[in-house]
Coordinates of C-alpha atoms and ligand atoms in Angstrom, one line a residue:
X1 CA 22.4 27.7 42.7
X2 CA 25.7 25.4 41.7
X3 CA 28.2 26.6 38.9
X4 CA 28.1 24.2 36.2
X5 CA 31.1 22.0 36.2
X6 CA 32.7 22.5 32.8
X7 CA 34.8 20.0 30.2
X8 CA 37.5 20.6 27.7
X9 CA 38.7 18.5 24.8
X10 CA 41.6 19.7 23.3
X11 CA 43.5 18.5 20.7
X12 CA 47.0 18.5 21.3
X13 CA 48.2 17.6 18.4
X14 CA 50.8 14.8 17.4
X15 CA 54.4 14.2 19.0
X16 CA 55.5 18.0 19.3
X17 CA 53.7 20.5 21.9
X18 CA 54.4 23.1 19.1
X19 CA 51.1 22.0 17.3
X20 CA 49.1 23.0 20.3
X21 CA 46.8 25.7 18.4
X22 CA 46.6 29.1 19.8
X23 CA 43.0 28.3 21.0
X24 CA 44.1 25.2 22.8
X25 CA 46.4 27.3 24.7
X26 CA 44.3 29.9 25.5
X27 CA 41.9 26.8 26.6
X28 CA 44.7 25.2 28.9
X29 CA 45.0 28.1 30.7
X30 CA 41.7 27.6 31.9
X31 CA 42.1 24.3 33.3
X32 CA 41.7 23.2 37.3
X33 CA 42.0 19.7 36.6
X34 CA 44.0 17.9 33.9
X35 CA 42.9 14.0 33.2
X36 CA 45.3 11.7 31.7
X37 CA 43.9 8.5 30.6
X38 CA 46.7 6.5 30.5
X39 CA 48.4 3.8 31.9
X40 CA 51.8 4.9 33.3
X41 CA 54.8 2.0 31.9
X42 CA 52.4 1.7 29.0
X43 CA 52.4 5.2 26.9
X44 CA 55.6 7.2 28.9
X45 CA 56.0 8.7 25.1
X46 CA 52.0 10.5 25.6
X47 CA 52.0 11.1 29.3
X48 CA 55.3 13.0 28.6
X49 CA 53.8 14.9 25.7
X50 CA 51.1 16.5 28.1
X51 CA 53.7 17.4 30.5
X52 CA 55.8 18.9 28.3
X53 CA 52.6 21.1 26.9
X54 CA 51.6 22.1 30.9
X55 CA 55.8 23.2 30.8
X56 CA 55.3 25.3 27.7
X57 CA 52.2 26.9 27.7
X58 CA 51.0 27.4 31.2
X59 CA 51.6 30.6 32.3
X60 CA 50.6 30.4 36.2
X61 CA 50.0 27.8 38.3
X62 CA 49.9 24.1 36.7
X63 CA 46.4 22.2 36.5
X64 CA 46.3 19.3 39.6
X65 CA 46.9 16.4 37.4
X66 CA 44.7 13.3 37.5
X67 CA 46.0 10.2 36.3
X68 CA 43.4 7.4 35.8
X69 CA 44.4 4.3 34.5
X70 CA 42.4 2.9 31.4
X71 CA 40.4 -0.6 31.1
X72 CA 42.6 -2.8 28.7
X73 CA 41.6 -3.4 25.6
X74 CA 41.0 -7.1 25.4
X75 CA 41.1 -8.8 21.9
X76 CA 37.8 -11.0 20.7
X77 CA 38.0 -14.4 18.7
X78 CA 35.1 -13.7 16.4
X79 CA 33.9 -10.1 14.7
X80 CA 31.0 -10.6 17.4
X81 CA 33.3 -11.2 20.4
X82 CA 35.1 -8.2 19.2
X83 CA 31.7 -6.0 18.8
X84 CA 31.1 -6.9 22.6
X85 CA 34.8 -6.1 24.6
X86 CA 34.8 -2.8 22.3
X87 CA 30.9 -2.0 23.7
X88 CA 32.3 -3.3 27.2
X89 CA 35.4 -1.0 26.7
X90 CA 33.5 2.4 26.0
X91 CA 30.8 1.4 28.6
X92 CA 33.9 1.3 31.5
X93 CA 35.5 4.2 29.8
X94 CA 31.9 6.1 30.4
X95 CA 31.9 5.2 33.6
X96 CA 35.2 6.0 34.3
X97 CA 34.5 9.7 32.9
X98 CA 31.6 10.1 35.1
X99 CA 33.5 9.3 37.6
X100 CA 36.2 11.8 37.1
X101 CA 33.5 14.2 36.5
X102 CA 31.7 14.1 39.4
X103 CA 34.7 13.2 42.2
X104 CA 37.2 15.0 41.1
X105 CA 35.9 18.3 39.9
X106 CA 34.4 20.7 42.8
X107 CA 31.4 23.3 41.2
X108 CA 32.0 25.7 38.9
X109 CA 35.9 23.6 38.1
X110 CA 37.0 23.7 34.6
X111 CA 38.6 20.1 33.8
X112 CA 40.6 18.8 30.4
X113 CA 41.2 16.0 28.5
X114 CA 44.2 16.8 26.1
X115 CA 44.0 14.2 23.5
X116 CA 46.2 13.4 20.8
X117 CA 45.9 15.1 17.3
X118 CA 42.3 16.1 16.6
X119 CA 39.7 15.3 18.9
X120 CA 37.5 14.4 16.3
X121 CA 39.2 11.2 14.4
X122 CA 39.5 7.8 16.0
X123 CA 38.9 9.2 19.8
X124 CA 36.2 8.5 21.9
X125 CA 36.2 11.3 24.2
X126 CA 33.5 13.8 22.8
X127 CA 31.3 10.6 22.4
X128 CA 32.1 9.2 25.7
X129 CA 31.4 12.5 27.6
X130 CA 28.3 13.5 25.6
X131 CA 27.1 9.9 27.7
X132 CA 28.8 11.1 30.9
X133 CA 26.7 14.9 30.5
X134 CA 23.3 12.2 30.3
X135 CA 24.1 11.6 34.0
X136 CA 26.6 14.1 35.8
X137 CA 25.9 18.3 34.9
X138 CA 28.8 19.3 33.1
X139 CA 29.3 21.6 30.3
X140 CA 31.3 19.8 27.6
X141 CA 33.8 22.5 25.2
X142 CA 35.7 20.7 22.1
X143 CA 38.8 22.3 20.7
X144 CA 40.5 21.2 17.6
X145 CA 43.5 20.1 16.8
X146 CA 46.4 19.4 14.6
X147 CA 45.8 15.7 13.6
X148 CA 48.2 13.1 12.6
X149 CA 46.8 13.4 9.0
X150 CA 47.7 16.9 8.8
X151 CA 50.9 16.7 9.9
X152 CA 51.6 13.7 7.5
X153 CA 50.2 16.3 5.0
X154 CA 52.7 18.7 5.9
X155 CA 55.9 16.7 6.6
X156 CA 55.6 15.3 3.0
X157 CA 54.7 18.3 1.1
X158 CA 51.2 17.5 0.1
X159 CA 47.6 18.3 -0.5
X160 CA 45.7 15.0 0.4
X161 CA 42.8 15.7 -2.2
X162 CA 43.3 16.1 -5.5
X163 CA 41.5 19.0 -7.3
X164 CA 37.4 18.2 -7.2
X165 CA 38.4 14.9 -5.8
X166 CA 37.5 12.7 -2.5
X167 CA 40.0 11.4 -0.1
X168 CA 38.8 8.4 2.0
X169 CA 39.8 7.9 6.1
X170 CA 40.0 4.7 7.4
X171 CA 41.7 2.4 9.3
X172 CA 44.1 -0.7 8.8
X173 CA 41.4 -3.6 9.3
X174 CA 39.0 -2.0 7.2
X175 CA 41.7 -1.6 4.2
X176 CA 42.2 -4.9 4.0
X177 CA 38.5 -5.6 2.8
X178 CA 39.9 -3.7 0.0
X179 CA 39.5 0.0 -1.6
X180 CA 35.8 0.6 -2.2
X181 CA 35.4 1.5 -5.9
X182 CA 35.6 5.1 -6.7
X183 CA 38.0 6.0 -4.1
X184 CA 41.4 6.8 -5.5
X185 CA 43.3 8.1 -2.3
X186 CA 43.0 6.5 0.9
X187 CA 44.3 8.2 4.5
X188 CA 45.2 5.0 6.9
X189 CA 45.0 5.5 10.5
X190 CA 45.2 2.4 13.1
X191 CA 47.2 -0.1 11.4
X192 CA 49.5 -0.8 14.3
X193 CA 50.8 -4.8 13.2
X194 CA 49.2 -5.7 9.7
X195 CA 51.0 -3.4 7.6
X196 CA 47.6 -3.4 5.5
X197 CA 49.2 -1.6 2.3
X198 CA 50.3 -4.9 1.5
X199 CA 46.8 -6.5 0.8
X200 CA 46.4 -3.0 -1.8
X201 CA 47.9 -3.9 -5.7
X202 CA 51.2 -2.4 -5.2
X203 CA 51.5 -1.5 -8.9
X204 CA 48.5 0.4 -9.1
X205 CA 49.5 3.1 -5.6
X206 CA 52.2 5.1 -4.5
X207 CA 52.5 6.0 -0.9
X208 CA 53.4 8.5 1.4
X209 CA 53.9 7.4 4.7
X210 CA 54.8 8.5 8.2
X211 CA 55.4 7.6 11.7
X212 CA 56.0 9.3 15.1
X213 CA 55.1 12.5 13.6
X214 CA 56.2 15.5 15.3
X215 CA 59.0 13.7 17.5
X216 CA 62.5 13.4 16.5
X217 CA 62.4 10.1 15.2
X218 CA 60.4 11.0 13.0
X219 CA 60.4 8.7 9.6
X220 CA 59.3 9.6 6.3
X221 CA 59.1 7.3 3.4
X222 CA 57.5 7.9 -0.1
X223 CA 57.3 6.5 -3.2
X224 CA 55.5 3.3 -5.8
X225 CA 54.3 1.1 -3.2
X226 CA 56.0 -1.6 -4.7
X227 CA 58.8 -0.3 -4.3
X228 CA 59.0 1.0 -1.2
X229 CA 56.9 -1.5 1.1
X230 CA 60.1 -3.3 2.0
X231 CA 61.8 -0.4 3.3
X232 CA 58.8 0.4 5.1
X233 CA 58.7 -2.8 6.8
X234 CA 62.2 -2.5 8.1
X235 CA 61.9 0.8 9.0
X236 CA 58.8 0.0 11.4
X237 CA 60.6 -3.0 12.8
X238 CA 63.2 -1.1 13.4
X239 CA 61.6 1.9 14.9
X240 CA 59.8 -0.1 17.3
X241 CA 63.0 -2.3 18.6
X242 CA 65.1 1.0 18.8
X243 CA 61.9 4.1 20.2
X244 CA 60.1 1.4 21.7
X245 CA 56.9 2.4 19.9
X246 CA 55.4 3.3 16.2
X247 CA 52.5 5.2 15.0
X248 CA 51.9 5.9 11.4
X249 CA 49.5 6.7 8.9
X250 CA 49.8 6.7 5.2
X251 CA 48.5 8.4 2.1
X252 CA 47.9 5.5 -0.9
X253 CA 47.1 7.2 -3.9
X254 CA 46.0 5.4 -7.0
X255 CA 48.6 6.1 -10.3
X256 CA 45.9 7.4 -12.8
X257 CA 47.1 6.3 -16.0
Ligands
SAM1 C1 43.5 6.5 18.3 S1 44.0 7.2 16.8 C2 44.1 8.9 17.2 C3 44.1 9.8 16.1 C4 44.2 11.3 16.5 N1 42.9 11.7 17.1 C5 44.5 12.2 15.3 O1 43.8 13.1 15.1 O2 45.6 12.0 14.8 C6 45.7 6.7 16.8 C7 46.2 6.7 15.4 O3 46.6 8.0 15.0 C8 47.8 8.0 14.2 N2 48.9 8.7 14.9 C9 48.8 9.2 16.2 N3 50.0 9.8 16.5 C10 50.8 9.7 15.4 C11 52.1 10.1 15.1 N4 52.9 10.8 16.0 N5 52.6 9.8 13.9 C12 51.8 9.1 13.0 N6 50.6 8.7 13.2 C13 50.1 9.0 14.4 C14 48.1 6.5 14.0 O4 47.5 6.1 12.8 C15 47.5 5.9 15.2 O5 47.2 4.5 14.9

């Protein structure tokens, strides 16, 4: 009889390796083979992030790294075009995993994915390898982490619900449609060029907003919308030209008069 193969997702948090949970730790320690999905020249700031977790919190020998270089992510004309690259996307990404899975991983080898923040918002992994488990034996583990919603939590001093209330999670594209009635606060992830708050009233939201979490360029802003948006703007152009990169997300929360 064969040893099950085994895969971890673990959440690695966002920007620092000190968000790595206990359990994650505890998890890496574990690990034979490390996968990095990423293209090298592309994300230096994430493949560096993993290395600098391996540094901190592996106490023996390192996992053998395995660096596998994502499809792109090609950009459709129409919502339908889009609908089929993103279904063509996670289709190669699958096949990719199952790959990974089955060539690079001997019997009874425990392999990772450490993925950004939580693996459970805006990440394909657990999804991609419950498709990968249809076709290669492998035992899939998840273990959470601190995600960028969390730490923006945090770093501003805040609870994101209010008491008895909801708190909606969604991306850039989809804010633009507009806040569905009801909602009052609104968590914005994946807004990387349309700075959607704009298409919100300004009068009516203040928000709280932050990018490159965890690192030390770390930016802050908060405040009416209205009043702050500018600075915003600059900020993120700014960021960008001088890090070479910007992720944020943003708490909008409606003034209840
Ligand atoms: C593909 S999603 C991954 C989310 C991740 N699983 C999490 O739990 O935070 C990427 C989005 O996460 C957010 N994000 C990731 N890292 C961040 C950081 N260091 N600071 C602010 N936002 C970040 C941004 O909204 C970015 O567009």
């Amino acid at each position: 009889m064969t040893a099950m193969r085994t895969i971890l997702v673990i959440g690695m948090g966002v920007g620092d390796p000190a968000f790595m949970t206990a359990q994650g730790v505890e998890a890496l320690n574990r690990v034979d083979v490390l996968f990095v999905l990423e293209n090298a020249g592309q994300y230096d700031d994430r493949i560096s992030l993993r290395q600098r977790v391996l540094d901190r919190f592996v106490g023996g020998e390192q996992p053998r790294v395995v660096m596998a270089p994502v499809p792109p992510h090609k950009v459709g004309e129409t919502e339908a075009a889009q609908r089929a690259l993103r279904a063509d996307w996670r289709r190669r990404s699958i096949e990719l995993c199952a790959h990974l899975a089955r060539d690079e991983l001997a019997d009874g080898q425990v392999g990772a994915f450490l993925t950004a923040g939580d693996p459970a918002l805006y990440d394909g992994m657990i999804e991609a390898l419950a498709q990968v488990a249809e076709e290669v034996e492998i035992d899939v583990e998840v273990v959470p982490g601190v995600s960028a919603v969390s730490a923006l939590a945090a770093a501003h001093k805040i609870s994101l619900t209010r008491p008895g209330g909801a708190v909606l999670i969604t991306t850039g594209p989809r804010l633009t449609a507009g806040v569905p009635d009801g909602i009052d606060d609104v968590v914005v992830m994946l807004d990387p060029d349309q700075l959607a708050f704009k298409s919100v009233p300004g009068e009516d939201f203040e928000i709280y907003w932050g990018a490159n979490l965890g690192t030390p360029g770390e930016i802050l802003i908060s405040g009416p919308l209205r009043e702050v948006e500018a600075r915003i703007e600059r900020e993120r152009a700014a960021m960008r030209e001088n890090q070479g990169w910007v992720y944020d997300t943003y708490l909008l929360r409606r003034v209840l008069r």
